[in-house]
PDB file of C-alpha atoms in Angstrom:
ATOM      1  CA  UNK A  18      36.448 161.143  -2.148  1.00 86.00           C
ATOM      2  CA  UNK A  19      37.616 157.433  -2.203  1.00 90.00           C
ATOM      3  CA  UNK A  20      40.183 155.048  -2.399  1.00 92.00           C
ATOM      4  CA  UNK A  21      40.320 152.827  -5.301  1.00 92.00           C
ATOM      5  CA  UNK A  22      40.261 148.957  -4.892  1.00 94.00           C
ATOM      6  CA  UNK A  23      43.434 147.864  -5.236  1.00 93.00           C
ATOM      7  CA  UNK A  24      44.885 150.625  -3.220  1.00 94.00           C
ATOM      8  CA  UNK A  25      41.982 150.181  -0.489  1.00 96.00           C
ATOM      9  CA  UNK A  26      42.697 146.739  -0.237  1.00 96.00           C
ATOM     10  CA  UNK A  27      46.437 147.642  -0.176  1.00 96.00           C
ATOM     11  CA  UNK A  28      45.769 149.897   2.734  1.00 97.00           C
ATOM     12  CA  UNK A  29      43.696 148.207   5.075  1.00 97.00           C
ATOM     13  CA  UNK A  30      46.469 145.100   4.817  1.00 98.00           C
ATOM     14  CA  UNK A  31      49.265 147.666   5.470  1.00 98.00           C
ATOM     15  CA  UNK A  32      47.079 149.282   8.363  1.00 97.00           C
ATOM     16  CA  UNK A  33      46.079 145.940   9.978  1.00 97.00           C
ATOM     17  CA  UNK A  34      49.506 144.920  10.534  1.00 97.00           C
ATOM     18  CA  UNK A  35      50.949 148.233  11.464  1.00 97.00           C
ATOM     19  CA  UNK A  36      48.112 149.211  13.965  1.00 97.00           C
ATOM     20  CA  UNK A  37      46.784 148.220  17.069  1.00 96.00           C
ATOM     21  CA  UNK A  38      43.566 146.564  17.412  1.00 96.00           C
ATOM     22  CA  UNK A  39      41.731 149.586  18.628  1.00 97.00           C
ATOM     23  CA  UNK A  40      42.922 152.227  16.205  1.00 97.00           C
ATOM     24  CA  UNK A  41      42.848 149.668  13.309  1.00 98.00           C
ATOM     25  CA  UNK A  42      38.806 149.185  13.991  1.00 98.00           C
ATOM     26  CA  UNK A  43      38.217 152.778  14.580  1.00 98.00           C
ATOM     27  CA  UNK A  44      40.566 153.514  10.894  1.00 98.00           C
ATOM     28  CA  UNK A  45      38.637 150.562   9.450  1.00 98.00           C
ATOM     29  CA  UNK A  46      35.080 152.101   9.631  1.00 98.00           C
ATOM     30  CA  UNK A  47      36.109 154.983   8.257  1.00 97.00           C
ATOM     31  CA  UNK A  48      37.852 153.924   5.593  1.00 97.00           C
ATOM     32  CA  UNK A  49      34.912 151.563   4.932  1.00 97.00           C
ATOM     33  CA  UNK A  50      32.711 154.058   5.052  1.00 97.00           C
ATOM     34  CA  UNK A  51      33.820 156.218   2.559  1.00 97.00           C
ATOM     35  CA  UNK A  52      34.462 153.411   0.321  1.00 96.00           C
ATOM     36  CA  UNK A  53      30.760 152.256   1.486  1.00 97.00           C
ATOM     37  CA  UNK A  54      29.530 155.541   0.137  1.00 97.00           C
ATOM     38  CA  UNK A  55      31.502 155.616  -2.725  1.00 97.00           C
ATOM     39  CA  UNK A  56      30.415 152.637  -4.012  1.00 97.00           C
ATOM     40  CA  UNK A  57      26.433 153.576  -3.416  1.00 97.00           C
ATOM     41  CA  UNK A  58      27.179 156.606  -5.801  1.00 97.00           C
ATOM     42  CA  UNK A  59      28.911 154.801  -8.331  1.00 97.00           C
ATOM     43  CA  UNK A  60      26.250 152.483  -8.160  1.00 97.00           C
ATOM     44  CA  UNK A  61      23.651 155.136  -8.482  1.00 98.00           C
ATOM     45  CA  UNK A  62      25.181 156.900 -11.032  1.00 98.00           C
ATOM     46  CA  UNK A  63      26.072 153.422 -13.487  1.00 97.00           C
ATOM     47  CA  UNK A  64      22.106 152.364 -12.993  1.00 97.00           C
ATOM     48  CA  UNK A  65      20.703 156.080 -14.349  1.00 97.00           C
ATOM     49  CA  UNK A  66      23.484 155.841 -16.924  1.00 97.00           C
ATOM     50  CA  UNK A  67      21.658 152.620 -18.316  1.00 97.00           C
ATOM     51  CA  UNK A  68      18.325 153.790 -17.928  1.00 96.00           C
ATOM     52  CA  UNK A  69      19.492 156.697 -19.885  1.00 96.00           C
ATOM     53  CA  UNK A  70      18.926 154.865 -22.920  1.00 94.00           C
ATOM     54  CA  UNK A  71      15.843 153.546 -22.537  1.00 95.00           C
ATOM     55  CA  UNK A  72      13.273 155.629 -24.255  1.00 95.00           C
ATOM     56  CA  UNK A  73      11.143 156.462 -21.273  1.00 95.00           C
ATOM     57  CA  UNK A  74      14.081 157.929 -19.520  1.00 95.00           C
ATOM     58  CA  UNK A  75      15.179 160.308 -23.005  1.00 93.00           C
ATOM     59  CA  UNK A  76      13.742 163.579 -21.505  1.00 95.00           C
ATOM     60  CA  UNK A  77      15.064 163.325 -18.303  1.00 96.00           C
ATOM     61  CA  UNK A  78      18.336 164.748 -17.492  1.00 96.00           C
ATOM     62  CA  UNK A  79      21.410 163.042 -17.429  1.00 96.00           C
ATOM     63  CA  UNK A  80      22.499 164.310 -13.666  1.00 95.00           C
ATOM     64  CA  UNK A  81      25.946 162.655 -12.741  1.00 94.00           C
ATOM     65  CA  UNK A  82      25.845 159.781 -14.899  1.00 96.00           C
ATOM     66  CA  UNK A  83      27.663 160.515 -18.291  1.00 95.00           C
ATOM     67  CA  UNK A  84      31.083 159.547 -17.323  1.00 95.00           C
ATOM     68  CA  UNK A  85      29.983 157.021 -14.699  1.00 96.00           C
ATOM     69  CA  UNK A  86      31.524 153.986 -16.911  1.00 95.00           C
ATOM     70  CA  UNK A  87      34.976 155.695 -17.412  1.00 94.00           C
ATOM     71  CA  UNK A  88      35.018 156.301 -13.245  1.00 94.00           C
ATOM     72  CA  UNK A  89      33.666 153.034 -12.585  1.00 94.00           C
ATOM     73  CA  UNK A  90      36.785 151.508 -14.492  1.00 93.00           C
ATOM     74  CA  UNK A  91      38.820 154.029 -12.845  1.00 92.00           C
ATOM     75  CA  UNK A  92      37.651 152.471  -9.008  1.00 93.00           C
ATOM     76  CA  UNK A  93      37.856 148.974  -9.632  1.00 91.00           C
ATOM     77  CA  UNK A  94      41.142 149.142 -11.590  1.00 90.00           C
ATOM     78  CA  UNK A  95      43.350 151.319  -9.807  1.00 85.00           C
ATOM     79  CA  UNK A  96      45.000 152.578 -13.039  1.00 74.00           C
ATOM     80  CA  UNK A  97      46.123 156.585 -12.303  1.00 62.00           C
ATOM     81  CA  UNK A  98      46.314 156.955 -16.154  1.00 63.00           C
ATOM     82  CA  UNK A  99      43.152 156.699 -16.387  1.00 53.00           C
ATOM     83  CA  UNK A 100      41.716 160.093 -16.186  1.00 54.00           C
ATOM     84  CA  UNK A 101      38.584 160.988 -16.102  1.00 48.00           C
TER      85      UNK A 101
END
């Protein structure tokens, strides 16, 4: 559903070189946008996590949020051990 950071970056160096100009910009805004996306989720999902403990948020459910820190970690670093 995404491509880490380190990796994405790794890719779209890797891709720039190896492409041509066309394909490259037509790869590129896919890529991005999945990344794009990604990152709106995570986002999403880290902000309800924090609201989560503020008392007028207690009753409401937690939705996708309770392991939003761990995968957060997980996207910026890159680290495959890290499982989620």
């Amino acid at each position: 559903p995404y491509f880490c950071l380190p990796h994405y970056r790794s890719m779209i160096d890797y891709a720039s070189k190896k492409m041509g100009k066309k394909i490259f910009a037509d790869f590129y805004k896919v890529a991005s946008g999945i990344e794009e996306n990604y990152i709106d989720t995570l986002t999403s999902d880290v902000s309800w996590f924090c609201k989560k403990f503020d008392y007028r948020y207690d009753e409401e459910p937690w939705y996708n949020s309770k392991d939003s820190v761990p995968r957060a970690v997980k996207f910026l670093s890159g680290d495959p051990k890290d499982d989620v």
